[in-house]
């Protein structure tokens, strides 16, 4: 199985190299790892100890960020290294003020030894997932504590299958698991991993904090005026197609669309998809002609978490693809949420549906019904806000355990 793992890693890397010839994101993935050790040498003193945080992408960064920032506040002299696997995380947070930020070199025995030697971590903290065999093994061999925070596991994963011995061994290199729910705890214990506690999801702390002190956006305020607004976050073409029926049917509403991908061809496809007037954020001004536009298309990255403060209802994209994006950012502002049918891997989506603060839709008629229901339902907004408030607190629990003298 180890041989298959190595072959799989190399095959994945080869495919990314091929895609990099014509795909900008794949090109960033490859180019960002060129001369990575030269970059580390320029920034890192290997004689000093570091706390290493690894994140798969931007969403995991935001999830683990409360723990990172709490540790930095408690120990301001501690140096922190952040790594990303995905360009969508690295490119946005590469200038993050509290840490030195790098791409994670591809998992191999040589890279694990060289990278860990280069950054000299006193502990490593991975958020939610990404379990790399060689990195985990090297950390264990050097007796460097390795923690997984906001972990979540499902019975369908290879760790819990008869053929999953190799993957179970990867998990057994982890010093301690801080998991989101009882199912995850039980699954880990079923394979003999008992160094685990249920601490919840640190995303609740992050989105709650964001909702208390949101960044004000005067351009958005000018656009919406006094109109009720639907915020459409992280949308894909499948989402935009089904959403296109709403603006014409509800002319008194404004619609803000923040697509997951902002390349030119996608922005153009959104403009063509909707029959009413739209304007891009990058060219919007307070001129009367632009104020008459019913749709504002956000053609930049990084604004979405602040946009929800201006909405009355939110639509979260991804549910017609591999799975929905972040519903909690919207819920923290008291927005009931609507999303597509593929949400089964997201506990918070199930919870929000159960309490009446979210609806899953699969058709245009279902979208219209959900939209009309939430447009008039003030109770749903309060339920969404309370759900986030009642779930916060994971960060303090985790940091307390990480920093006590007799760490688990």
PDB file of N, CA and C in Angstrom, residues 228-306:
ATOM      1  N   UNK A 228     -33.873  45.019  -0.102  1.00  0.00           N
ATOM      2  CA  UNK A 228     -33.482  43.729   0.471  1.00  0.00           C
ATOM      3  C   UNK A 228     -32.544  43.023  -0.504  1.00  0.00           C
ATOM      4  N   UNK A 229     -31.588  42.271   0.028  1.00  0.00           N
ATOM      5  CA  UNK A 229     -30.526  41.747  -0.828  1.00  0.00           C
ATOM      6  C   UNK A 229     -30.273  40.267  -0.567  1.00  0.00           C
ATOM      7  N   UNK A 230     -30.104  39.526  -1.669  1.00  0.00           N
ATOM      8  CA  UNK A 230     -29.677  38.126  -1.598  1.00  0.00           C
ATOM      9  C   UNK A 230     -28.178  38.094  -1.883  1.00  0.00           C
ATOM     10  N   UNK A 231     -27.399  37.551  -0.956  1.00  0.00           N
ATOM     11  CA  UNK A 231     -25.964  37.384  -1.148  1.00  0.00           C
ATOM     12  C   UNK A 231     -25.713  35.961  -1.635  1.00  0.00           C
ATOM     13  N   UNK A 232     -25.117  35.839  -2.812  1.00  0.00           N
ATOM     14  CA  UNK A 232     -24.832  34.526  -3.400  1.00  0.00           C
ATOM     15  C   UNK A 232     -23.333  34.286  -3.300  1.00  0.00           C
ATOM     16  N   UNK A 233     -22.923  33.413  -2.383  1.00  0.00           N
ATOM     17  CA  UNK A 233     -21.513  33.233  -2.093  1.00  0.00           C
ATOM     18  C   UNK A 233     -20.922  31.977  -2.685  1.00  0.00           C
ATOM     19  N   UNK A 234     -19.719  32.088  -3.242  1.00  0.00           N
ATOM     20  CA  UNK A 234     -18.950  30.949  -3.770  1.00  0.00           C
ATOM     21  C   UNK A 234     -19.748  30.143  -4.789  1.00  0.00           C
ATOM     22  N   UNK A 235     -20.346  30.827  -5.737  1.00  0.00           N
ATOM     23  CA  UNK A 235     -21.189  30.153  -6.727  1.00  0.00           C
ATOM     24  C   UNK A 235     -20.375  29.569  -7.875  1.00  0.00           C
ATOM     25  N   UNK A 236     -20.945  28.527  -8.452  1.00  0.00           N
ATOM     26  CA  UNK A 236     -20.420  27.860  -9.636  1.00  0.00           C
ATOM     27  C   UNK A 236     -21.455  28.014 -10.753  1.00  0.00           C
ATOM     28  N   UNK A 237     -21.102  27.699 -11.994  1.00  0.00           N
ATOM     29  CA  UNK A 237     -22.057  27.867 -13.103  1.00  0.00           C
ATOM     30  C   UNK A 237     -23.398  27.183 -12.870  1.00  0.00           C
ATOM     31  N   UNK A 238     -23.384  26.004 -12.242  1.00  0.00           N
ATOM     32  CA  UNK A 238     -24.649  25.294 -11.982  1.00  0.00           C
ATOM     33  C   UNK A 238     -25.535  26.096 -11.034  1.00  0.00           C
ATOM     34  N   UNK A 239     -24.914  26.750 -10.059  1.00  0.00           N
ATOM     35  CA  UNK A 239     -25.671  27.590  -9.129  1.00  0.00           C
ATOM     36  C   UNK A 239     -26.226  28.816  -9.852  1.00  0.00           C
ATOM     37  N   UNK A 240     -25.387  29.434 -10.650  1.00  0.00           N
ATOM     38  CA  UNK A 240     -25.786  30.669 -11.332  1.00  0.00           C
ATOM     39  C   UNK A 240     -26.923  30.425 -12.320  1.00  0.00           C
ATOM     40  N   UNK A 241     -26.918  29.252 -12.917  1.00  0.00           N
ATOM     41  CA  UNK A 241     -27.994  28.913 -13.848  1.00  0.00           C
ATOM     42  C   UNK A 241     -29.339  28.882 -13.135  1.00  0.00           C
ATOM     43  N   UNK A 242     -29.383  28.245 -11.967  1.00  0.00           N
ATOM     44  CA  UNK A 242     -30.657  28.130 -11.257  1.00  0.00           C
ATOM     45  C   UNK A 242     -31.042  29.455 -10.597  1.00  0.00           C
ATOM     46  N   UNK A 243     -30.043  30.256 -10.212  1.00  0.00           N
ATOM     47  CA  UNK A 243     -30.321  31.556  -9.598  1.00  0.00           C
ATOM     48  C   UNK A 243     -30.848  32.576 -10.595  1.00  0.00           C
ATOM     49  N   UNK A 244     -30.606  32.355 -11.874  1.00  0.00           N
ATOM     50  CA  UNK A 244     -30.925  33.359 -12.897  1.00  0.00           C
ATOM     51  C   UNK A 244     -32.414  33.668 -12.996  1.00  0.00           C
ATOM     52  N   UNK A 245     -33.272  32.824 -12.419  1.00  0.00           N
ATOM     53  CA  UNK A 245     -34.715  33.073 -12.492  1.00  0.00           C
ATOM     54  C   UNK A 245     -35.166  34.130 -11.487  1.00  0.00           C
ATOM     55  N   UNK A 246     -34.358  34.390 -10.466  1.00  0.00           N
ATOM     56  CA  UNK A 246     -34.838  35.209  -9.356  1.00  0.00           C
ATOM     57  C   UNK A 246     -34.901  36.715  -9.639  1.00  0.00           C
ATOM     58  N   UNK A 247     -33.866  37.340 -10.193  1.00  0.00           N
ATOM     59  CA  UNK A 247     -33.903  38.812 -10.314  1.00  0.00           C
ATOM     60  C   UNK A 247     -35.108  39.360 -11.074  1.00  0.00           C
ATOM     61  N   UNK A 248     -35.444  38.741 -12.186  1.00  0.00           N
ATOM     62  CA  UNK A 248     -36.582  39.232 -12.972  1.00  0.00           C
ATOM     63  C   UNK A 248     -37.901  39.045 -12.229  1.00  0.00           C
ATOM     64  N   UNK A 249     -37.968  37.960 -11.446  1.00  0.00           N
ATOM     65  CA  UNK A 249     -39.199  37.652 -10.703  1.00  0.00           C
ATOM     66  C   UNK A 249     -39.359  38.545  -9.472  1.00  0.00           C
ATOM     67  N   UNK A 250     -38.220  39.037  -8.949  1.00  0.00           N
ATOM     68  CA  UNK A 250     -38.258  39.869  -7.730  1.00  0.00           C
ATOM     69  C   UNK A 250     -37.493  41.176  -7.986  1.00  0.00           C
ATOM     70  N   UNK A 251     -38.093  42.093  -8.733  1.00  0.00           N
ATOM     71  CA  UNK A 251     -37.399  43.325  -9.153  1.00  0.00           C
ATOM     72  C   UNK A 251     -37.077  44.271  -8.002  1.00  0.00           C
ATOM     73  N   UNK A 252     -37.719  44.109  -6.853  1.00  0.00           N
ATOM     74  CA  UNK A 252     -37.447  44.982  -5.715  1.00  0.00           C
ATOM     75  C   UNK A 252     -36.204  44.552  -4.944  1.00  0.00           C
ATOM     76  N   UNK A 253     -35.680  43.384  -5.267  1.00  0.00           N
ATOM     77  CA  UNK A 253     -34.503  42.858  -4.574  1.00  0.00           C
ATOM     78  C   UNK A 253     -33.232  43.194  -5.350  1.00  0.00           C
ATOM     79  N   UNK A 254     -32.140  43.317  -4.604  1.00  0.00           N
ATOM     80  CA  UNK A 254     -30.814  43.391  -5.196  1.00  0.00           C
ATOM     81  C   UNK A 254     -30.127  42.025  -4.999  1.00  0.00           C
ATOM     82  N   UNK A 255     -29.215  41.726  -5.913  1.00  0.00           N
ATOM     83  CA  UNK A 255     -28.518  40.442  -5.879  1.00  0.00           C
ATOM     84  C   UNK A 255     -27.013  40.682  -5.993  1.00  0.00           C
ATOM     85  N   UNK A 256     -26.274  40.165  -5.034  1.00  0.00           N
ATOM     86  CA  UNK A 256     -24.813  40.254  -5.080  1.00  0.00           C
ATOM     87  C   UNK A 256     -24.260  38.846  -5.281  1.00  0.00           C
ATOM     88  N   UNK A 257     -23.494  38.670  -6.334  1.00  0.00           N
ATOM     89  CA  UNK A 257     -22.946  37.357  -6.669  1.00  0.00           C
ATOM     90  C   UNK A 257     -21.430  37.394  -6.511  1.00  0.00           C
ATOM     91  N   UNK A 258     -20.923  36.555  -5.599  1.00  0.00           N
ATOM     92  CA  UNK A 258     -19.475  36.424  -5.389  1.00  0.00           C
ATOM     93  C   UNK A 258     -19.081  35.023  -5.829  1.00  0.00           C
ATOM     94  N   UNK A 259     -18.700  34.839  -7.085  1.00  0.00           N
ATOM     95  CA  UNK A 259     -18.420  33.500  -7.608  1.00  0.00           C
ATOM     96  C   UNK A 259     -17.149  32.899  -7.010  1.00  0.00           C
ATOM     97  N   UNK A 260     -17.088  31.579  -7.016  1.00  0.00           N
ATOM     98  CA  UNK A 260     -15.903  30.892  -6.486  1.00  0.00           C
ATOM     99  C   UNK A 260     -14.687  31.134  -7.365  1.00  0.00           C
ATOM    100  N   UNK A 261     -14.894  31.154  -8.663  1.00  0.00           N
ATOM    101  CA  UNK A 261     -13.809  31.431  -9.610  1.00  0.00           C
ATOM    102  C   UNK A 261     -14.074  32.776 -10.278  1.00  0.00           C
ATOM    103  N   UNK A 262     -13.035  33.621 -10.372  1.00  0.00           N
ATOM    104  CA  UNK A 262     -13.263  34.982 -10.885  1.00  0.00           C
ATOM    105  C   UNK A 262     -12.517  35.250 -12.191  1.00  0.00           C
ATOM    106  N   UNK A 263     -12.119  34.186 -12.896  1.00  0.00           N
ATOM    107  CA  UNK A 263     -11.465  34.430 -14.174  1.00  0.00           C
ATOM    108  C   UNK A 263     -12.458  35.048 -15.158  1.00  0.00           C
ATOM    109  N   UNK A 264     -11.942  35.707 -16.173  1.00  0.00           N
ATOM    110  CA  UNK A 264     -12.746  36.526 -17.074  1.00  0.00           C
ATOM    111  C   UNK A 264     -13.875  35.759 -17.732  1.00  0.00           C
ATOM    112  N   UNK A 265     -13.598  34.533 -18.176  1.00  0.00           N
ATOM    113  CA  UNK A 265     -14.633  33.773 -18.878  1.00  0.00           C
ATOM    114  C   UNK A 265     -15.808  33.455 -17.957  1.00  0.00           C
ATOM    115  N   UNK A 266     -15.531  33.239 -16.684  1.00  0.00           N
ATOM    116  CA  UNK A 266     -16.619  32.954 -15.744  1.00  0.00           C
ATOM    117  C   UNK A 266     -17.449  34.210 -15.480  1.00  0.00           C
ATOM    118  N   UNK A 267     -16.777  35.328 -15.282  1.00  0.00           N
ATOM    119  CA  UNK A 267     -17.510  36.579 -15.054  1.00  0.00           C
ATOM    120  C   UNK A 267     -18.400  36.896 -16.253  1.00  0.00           C
ATOM    121  N   UNK A 268     -17.857  36.700 -17.439  1.00  0.00           N
ATOM    122  CA  UNK A 268     -18.645  36.948 -18.657  1.00  0.00           C
ATOM    123  C   UNK A 268     -19.847  36.018 -18.732  1.00  0.00           C
ATOM    124  N   UNK A 269     -19.676  34.771 -18.325  1.00  0.00           N
ATOM    125  CA  UNK A 269     -20.794  33.815 -18.376  1.00  0.00           C
ATOM    126  C   UNK A 269     -21.898  34.209 -17.409  1.00  0.00           C
ATOM    127  N   UNK A 270     -21.527  34.784 -16.260  1.00  0.00           N
ATOM    128  CA  UNK A 270     -22.530  35.255 -15.304  1.00  0.00           C
ATOM    129  C   UNK A 270     -23.309  36.418 -15.912  1.00  0.00           C
ATOM    130  N   UNK A 271     -22.606  37.337 -16.536  1.00  0.00           N
ATOM    131  CA  UNK A 271     -23.266  38.490 -17.160  1.00  0.00           C
ATOM    132  C   UNK A 271     -24.265  38.048 -18.229  1.00  0.00           C
ATOM    133  N   UNK A 272     -23.928  36.999 -18.967  1.00  0.00           N
ATOM    134  CA  UNK A 272     -24.819  36.504 -20.016  1.00  0.00           C
ATOM    135  C   UNK A 272     -25.979  35.689 -19.438  1.00  0.00           C
ATOM    136  N   UNK A 273     -25.737  35.063 -18.281  1.00  0.00           N
ATOM    137  CA  UNK A 273     -26.742  34.176 -17.694  1.00  0.00           C
ATOM    138  C   UNK A 273     -27.981  34.938 -17.211  1.00  0.00           C
ATOM    139  N   UNK A 274     -27.761  36.160 -16.730  1.00  0.00           N
ATOM    140  CA  UNK A 274     -28.862  36.928 -16.142  1.00  0.00           C
ATOM    141  C   UNK A 274     -29.391  37.951 -17.146  1.00  0.00           C
ATOM    142  N   UNK A 275     -30.710  38.049 -17.206  1.00  0.00           N
ATOM    143  CA  UNK A 275     -31.339  38.916 -18.210  1.00  0.00           C
ATOM    144  C   UNK A 275     -31.455  40.367 -17.752  1.00  0.00           C
ATOM    145  N   UNK A 276     -31.342  40.620 -16.450  1.00  0.00           N
ATOM    146  CA  UNK A 276     -31.452  41.998 -15.947  1.00  0.00           C
ATOM    147  C   UNK A 276     -30.077  42.655 -15.933  1.00  0.00           C
ATOM    148  N   UNK A 277     -30.061  43.969 -15.694  1.00  0.00           N
ATOM    149  CA  UNK A 277     -28.801  44.711 -15.699  1.00  0.00           C
ATOM    150  C   UNK A 277     -27.888  44.283 -14.552  1.00  0.00           C
ATOM    151  N   UNK A 278     -26.612  44.110 -14.872  1.00  0.00           N
ATOM    152  CA  UNK A 278     -25.624  43.778 -13.859  1.00  0.00           C
ATOM    153  C   UNK A 278     -24.420  44.696 -14.018  1.00  0.00           C
ATOM    154  N   UNK A 279     -23.619  44.796 -12.968  1.00  0.00           N
ATOM    155  CA  UNK A 279     -22.408  45.602 -13.014  1.00  0.00           C
ATOM    156  C   UNK A 279     -21.333  44.892 -12.194  1.00  0.00           C
ATOM    157  N   UNK A 280     -20.086  44.979 -12.630  1.00  0.00           N
ATOM    158  CA  UNK A 280     -18.984  44.395 -11.893  1.00  0.00           C
ATOM    159  C   UNK A 280     -18.551  45.338 -10.758  1.00  0.00           C
ATOM    160  N   UNK A 281     -18.113  44.741  -9.672  1.00  0.00           N
ATOM    161  CA  UNK A 281     -17.621  45.546  -8.552  1.00  0.00           C
ATOM    162  C   UNK A 281     -16.469  46.444  -8.988  1.00  0.00           C
ATOM    163  N   UNK A 282     -15.593  45.927  -9.833  1.00  0.00           N
ATOM    164  CA  UNK A 282     -14.390  46.667 -10.237  1.00  0.00           C
ATOM    165  C   UNK A 282     -14.696  47.928 -11.041  1.00  0.00           C
ATOM    166  N   UNK A 283     -15.885  48.006 -11.612  1.00  0.00           N
ATOM    167  CA  UNK A 283     -16.222  49.194 -12.408  1.00  0.00           C
ATOM    168  C   UNK A 283     -17.406  49.961 -11.832  1.00  0.00           C
ATOM    169  N   UNK A 284     -17.925  49.502 -10.696  1.00  0.00           N
ATOM    170  CA  UNK A 284     -19.094  50.154 -10.121  1.00  0.00           C
ATOM    171  C   UNK A 284     -18.728  51.541  -9.597  1.00  0.00           C
ATOM    172  N   UNK A 285     -19.626  52.468  -9.807  1.00  0.00           N
ATOM    173  CA  UNK A 285     -19.522  53.792  -9.195  1.00  0.00           C
ATOM    174  C   UNK A 285     -20.932  54.181  -8.772  1.00  0.00           C
ATOM    175  N   UNK A 286     -21.035  55.305  -8.113  1.00  0.00           N
ATOM    176  CA  UNK A 286     -22.357  55.746  -7.634  1.00  0.00           C
ATOM    177  C   UNK A 286     -23.164  56.471  -8.704  1.00  0.00           C
ATOM    178  N   UNK A 287     -22.723  56.357  -9.954  1.00  0.00           N
ATOM    179  CA  UNK A 287     -23.489  56.962 -11.046  1.00  0.00           C
ATOM    180  C   UNK A 287     -24.873  56.328 -11.128  1.00  0.00           C
ATOM    181  N   UNK A 288     -25.829  57.118 -11.510  1.00  0.00           N
ATOM    182  CA  UNK A 288     -27.215  56.666 -11.532  1.00  0.00           C
ATOM    183  C   UNK A 288     -27.383  55.415 -12.392  1.00  0.00           C
ATOM    184  N   UNK A 289     -26.684  55.335 -13.525  1.00  0.00           N
ATOM    185  CA  UNK A 289     -26.832  54.181 -14.412  1.00  0.00           C
ATOM    186  C   UNK A 289     -26.416  52.891 -13.727  1.00  0.00           C
ATOM    187  N   UNK A 290     -25.376  52.945 -12.895  1.00  0.00           N
ATOM    188  CA  UNK A 290     -24.938  51.753 -12.180  1.00  0.00           C
ATOM    189  C   UNK A 290     -25.839  51.437 -10.998  1.00  0.00           C
ATOM    190  N   UNK A 291     -26.360  52.469 -10.360  1.00  0.00           N
ATOM    191  CA  UNK A 291     -27.262  52.246  -9.233  1.00  0.00           C
ATOM    192  C   UNK A 291     -28.535  51.527  -9.672  1.00  0.00           C
ATOM    193  N   UNK A 292     -28.901  51.674 -10.937  1.00  0.00           N
ATOM    194  CA  UNK A 292     -30.103  51.009 -11.443  1.00  0.00           C
ATOM    195  C   UNK A 292     -29.875  49.522 -11.708  1.00  0.00           C
ATOM    196  N   UNK A 293     -28.613  49.086 -11.717  1.00  0.00           N
ATOM    197  CA  UNK A 293     -28.327  47.667 -11.917  1.00  0.00           C
ATOM    198  C   UNK A 293     -28.877  46.870 -10.744  1.00  0.00           C
ATOM    199  N   UNK A 294     -29.423  45.703 -11.055  1.00  0.00           N
ATOM    200  CA  UNK A 294     -30.011  44.871 -10.001  1.00  0.00           C
ATOM    201  C   UNK A 294     -29.015  43.853  -9.459  1.00  0.00           C
ATOM    202  N   UNK A 295     -27.966  43.577 -10.221  1.00  0.00           N
ATOM    203  CA  UNK A 295     -26.986  42.564  -9.837  1.00  0.00           C
ATOM    204  C   UNK A 295     -25.593  43.182  -9.765  1.00  0.00           C
ATOM    205  N   UNK A 296     -24.894  42.907  -8.679  1.00  0.00           N
ATOM    206  CA  UNK A 296     -23.501  43.301  -8.529  1.00  0.00           C
ATOM    207  C   UNK A 296     -22.650  42.034  -8.519  1.00  0.00           C
ATOM    208  N   UNK A 297     -21.702  41.942  -9.441  1.00  0.00           N
ATOM    209  CA  UNK A 297     -20.828  40.774  -9.534  1.00  0.00           C
ATOM    210  C   UNK A 297     -19.493  41.121  -8.888  1.00  0.00           C
ATOM    211  N   UNK A 298     -19.122  40.366  -7.882  1.00  0.00           N
ATOM    212  CA  UNK A 298     -17.861  40.596  -7.175  1.00  0.00           C
ATOM    213  C   UNK A 298     -16.747  39.906  -7.957  1.00  0.00           C
ATOM    214  N   UNK A 299     -15.894  40.685  -8.581  1.00  0.00           N
ATOM    215  CA  UNK A 299     -14.836  40.110  -9.414  1.00  0.00           C
ATOM    216  C   UNK A 299     -13.470  40.203  -8.734  1.00  0.00           C
ATOM    217  N   UNK A 300     -13.465  39.997  -7.419  1.00  0.00           N
ATOM    218  CA  UNK A 300     -12.214  39.912  -6.657  1.00  0.00           C
ATOM    219  C   UNK A 300     -12.378  38.861  -5.564  1.00  0.00           C
ATOM    220  N   UNK A 301     -11.285  38.531  -4.902  1.00  0.00           N
ATOM    221  CA  UNK A 301     -11.297  37.529  -3.836  1.00  0.00           C
ATOM    222  C   UNK A 301     -11.082  38.215  -2.495  1.00  0.00           C
ATOM    223  N   UNK A 302     -11.790  37.757  -1.478  1.00  0.00           N
ATOM    224  CA  UNK A 302     -11.528  38.225  -0.122  1.00  0.00           C
ATOM    225  C   UNK A 302     -12.620  39.057   0.509  1.00  0.00           C
ATOM    226  N   UNK A 303     -13.671  39.387  -0.225  1.00  0.00           N
ATOM    227  CA  UNK A 303     -14.724  40.252   0.300  1.00  0.00           C
ATOM    228  C   UNK A 303     -15.897  39.498   0.910  1.00  0.00           C
ATOM    229  N   UNK A 304     -16.042  38.232   0.553  1.00  0.00           N
ATOM    230  CA  UNK A 304     -17.293  37.529   0.836  1.00  0.00           C
ATOM    231  C   UNK A 304     -17.673  37.550   2.311  1.00  0.00           C
ATOM    232  N   UNK A 305     -16.702  37.311   3.191  1.00  0.00           N
ATOM    233  CA  UNK A 305     -17.037  37.230   4.616  1.00  0.00           C
ATOM    234  C   UNK A 305     -17.586  38.543   5.164  1.00  0.00           C
ATOM    235  N   UNK A 306     -17.309  39.657   4.484  1.00  0.00           N
ATOM    236  CA  UNK A 306     -17.854  40.956   4.903  1.00  0.00           C
ATOM    237  C   UNK A 306     -19.158  41.306   4.193  1.00  0.00           C
TER     238      UNK A 306
END
